[in-house]
Steps between C-alpha positions, in 0.01 A plus 500: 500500500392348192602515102264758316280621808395794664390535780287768744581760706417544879269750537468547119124635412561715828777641330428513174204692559676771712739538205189580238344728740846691520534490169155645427567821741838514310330545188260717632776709704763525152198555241109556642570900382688457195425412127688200501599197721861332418545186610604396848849404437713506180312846432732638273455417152782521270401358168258234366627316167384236269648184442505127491531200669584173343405173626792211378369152428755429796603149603346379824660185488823682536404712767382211716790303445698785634268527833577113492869538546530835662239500771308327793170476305368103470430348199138509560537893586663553145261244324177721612596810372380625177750798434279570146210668595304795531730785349770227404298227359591579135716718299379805419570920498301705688501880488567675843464823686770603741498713752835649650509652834648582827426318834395818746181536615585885385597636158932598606772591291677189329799533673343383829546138640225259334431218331377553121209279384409344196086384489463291196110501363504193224217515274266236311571216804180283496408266735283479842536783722576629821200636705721800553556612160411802378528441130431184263802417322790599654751375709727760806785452583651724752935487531739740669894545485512287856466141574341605789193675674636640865187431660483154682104498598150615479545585872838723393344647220216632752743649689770649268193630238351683828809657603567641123178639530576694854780642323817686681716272655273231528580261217871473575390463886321196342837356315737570751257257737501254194851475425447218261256705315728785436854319439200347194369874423846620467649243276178517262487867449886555506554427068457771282511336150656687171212421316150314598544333151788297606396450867431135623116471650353228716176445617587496897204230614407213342196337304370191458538279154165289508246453761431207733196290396218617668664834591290720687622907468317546865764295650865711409533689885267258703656166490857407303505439123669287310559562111633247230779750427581877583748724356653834485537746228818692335511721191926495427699755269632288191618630188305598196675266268560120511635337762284740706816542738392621899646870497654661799363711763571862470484773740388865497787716517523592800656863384172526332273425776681774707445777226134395451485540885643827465268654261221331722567709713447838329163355389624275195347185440688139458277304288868295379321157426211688318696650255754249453214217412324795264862590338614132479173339331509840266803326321410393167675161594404427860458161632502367837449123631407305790488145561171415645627235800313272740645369856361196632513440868734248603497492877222553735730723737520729165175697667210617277365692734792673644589701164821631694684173463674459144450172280922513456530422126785192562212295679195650311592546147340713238383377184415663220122490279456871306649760446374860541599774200492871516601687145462877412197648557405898546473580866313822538446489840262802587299348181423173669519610892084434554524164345813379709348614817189392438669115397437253753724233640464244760640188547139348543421515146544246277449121524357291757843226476731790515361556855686767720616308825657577798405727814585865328316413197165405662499805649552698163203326415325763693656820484610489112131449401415775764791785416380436133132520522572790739703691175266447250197604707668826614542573092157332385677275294324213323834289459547352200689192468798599229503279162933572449410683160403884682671786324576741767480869387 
């Protein structure tokens, strides 16, 4: 294993084909007779909301002195990265759309076991492009409240996506064979946050920082790949206020959750994190933080393409460059329902040195670019890509 590579898969077109195809008859078995596809996964929408992220004129002396003391990296390994680029080369505020949702596959009830997502869509980044993009100047990123994806491989992604899609008791069949898999599952869908405003979100897999001279994008799942630097993502709760203190994690009561379950179940509906992001943001003096974090690699054995192994903090620190800002805004969600559906997020689009890498990401290559073309076809849609200044009414 190797600093700041990935490397392929066994078997992986094979695979990664099979999984498009299923995911094609998925589509076509959820939506081919209705007016609307929802996405694949993370199909329930809560809210979308504007905001905006701040890039610091951080010091990367500092950070690479810390790497220096507190890690395995050489001096030549520190020395060749260039941590300001792309989306952190300068200071600068960028307006944002986010998109709040819920991890099923299936639009539940709130109170059941799932990770919450946060997909971030900054606006106005410039620079050269990913072929997979489907807009111009924007830049995805993609977190959830989980350090963690549960799914180890192409291969197991083939095989647990399948089994969800025969239904019954076939996807738990699947786990209990994979106990690995679902001791993962379980921990990342067992939170259920107080409020998706103060909830901690990281990206899961990794991308690179900077390409390798001479990079060619055919070679990522043929041969192994070695980039000048790759990182990971968080979005951290802080105060509103200076020093930006981290806030706490708070739960859902669970007395709550059980009431909500009860009136479920005489055909009530628990949309909990809808209306507490549209109630919250309605306050006059709402505000809600994040600090905007990057984690550098700092041992090979810290996988990037097994996104069920954590980076533990102690050994892979965080460091902070933006900050992400949320204030009150009018949510009227049945008002802008068509154009948060119709958004469209994948962690493909943006730019060409912010490179998704990693086993789990090549293969969302494929199947975000076809579960989105797949929605806006079924609706006729001629996408537009959004400017950050749309008045939703």
């Amino acid at each position: 294993m190797k600093f700041f590579t990935e490397y392929p898969e066994k078997e992986e077109e094979k695979y990664s084909a099979l999984v498009a195809q299923a995911a094609r008859t998925n589509m076509d078995n959820l939506y081919k007779n209705a007016d609307r596809a929802l996405r694949d996964t993370h199909a329930k929408t809560h809210v979308c909301v504007k905001g905006t992220l701040e890039i610091f004129d951080f010091d990367a002396a500092a950070i690479k002195e810390t790497l220096k003391q507190r890690t395995a990296l050489t001096d030549s390994q520190i020395g060749g990265m260039l941590l300001k680029q792309g989306l952190l080369a300068a200071p600068k505020q960028y307006p944002v759309w986010l998109r709040f949702a819920n991890g099923r596959s299936k639009v539940m009830h709130d109170y059941e076991s799932d990770t919450r997502s946060m997909s971030v869509k900054i606006i106005g980044v410039e620079g050269e492009r990913l072929s997979r993009s489907h807009e111009s100047h924007t830049q995805d990123i993609i977190t959830q409240n989980a350090e963690i994806f549960f799914i180890k491989t192409i291969k197991n992604y083939y095989g647990f996506f399948t089994s969800v899609m025969k239904g019954s008791f076939f996807p738990l069949l699947w786990l209990f064979l994979h106990p690995k898999q679902f001791s993962a599952l379980k921990t990342i869908t067992g939170r259920y946050p107080k409020s998706l405003l103060t909830e901690r979100y990281w990206s899961g897999s990794a991308s690179a920082l900077g390409l390798p001279s001479n990079f060619d994008p055919n070679q990522p799942g043929k041969v192994s790949v070695t980039y000048p630097a790759v990182v990971k993502y968080a979005f951290t709760p802080v105060a509103n206020t200076p020093p930006y203190g981290r806030l706490p994690y708070e739960d859902r009561p669970e007395a709550e959750r059980d009431r909500a379950q009860a009136v479920s179940q005489q055909g009530g509906q628990d949309n909990y994190y809808r209306d507490q992001l549209i109630q919250t943001l309605g306050d006059p003096d709402a505000k809600y933080c994040w600090a905007f974090e990057i984690q550098i690699q700092t041992r090979p054995d810290l996988s990037i393409d097994d996104v069920t192994l954590i980076w533990p903090e102690v050994e892979a620190p965080f460091f902070k460059v933006g900050r992400l800002t949320v204030e009150h805004q009018k949510v009227e969600f049945e008002k802008q329902c068509e154009f948060c559906e119709n958004l469209r997020f994948s962690p493909w689009n943006g730019l060409a040195v912010h490179r998704p890498v990693g086993a789990l990401n090549r293969l969302r290559s494929r199947i975000y670019t076809l579960v989105g073309d797949y929605r806006h076809q079924k609706q006729g849609i001629n996408y537009q890509e959004p400017t950050g200044h749309e008045i939703l009414k």
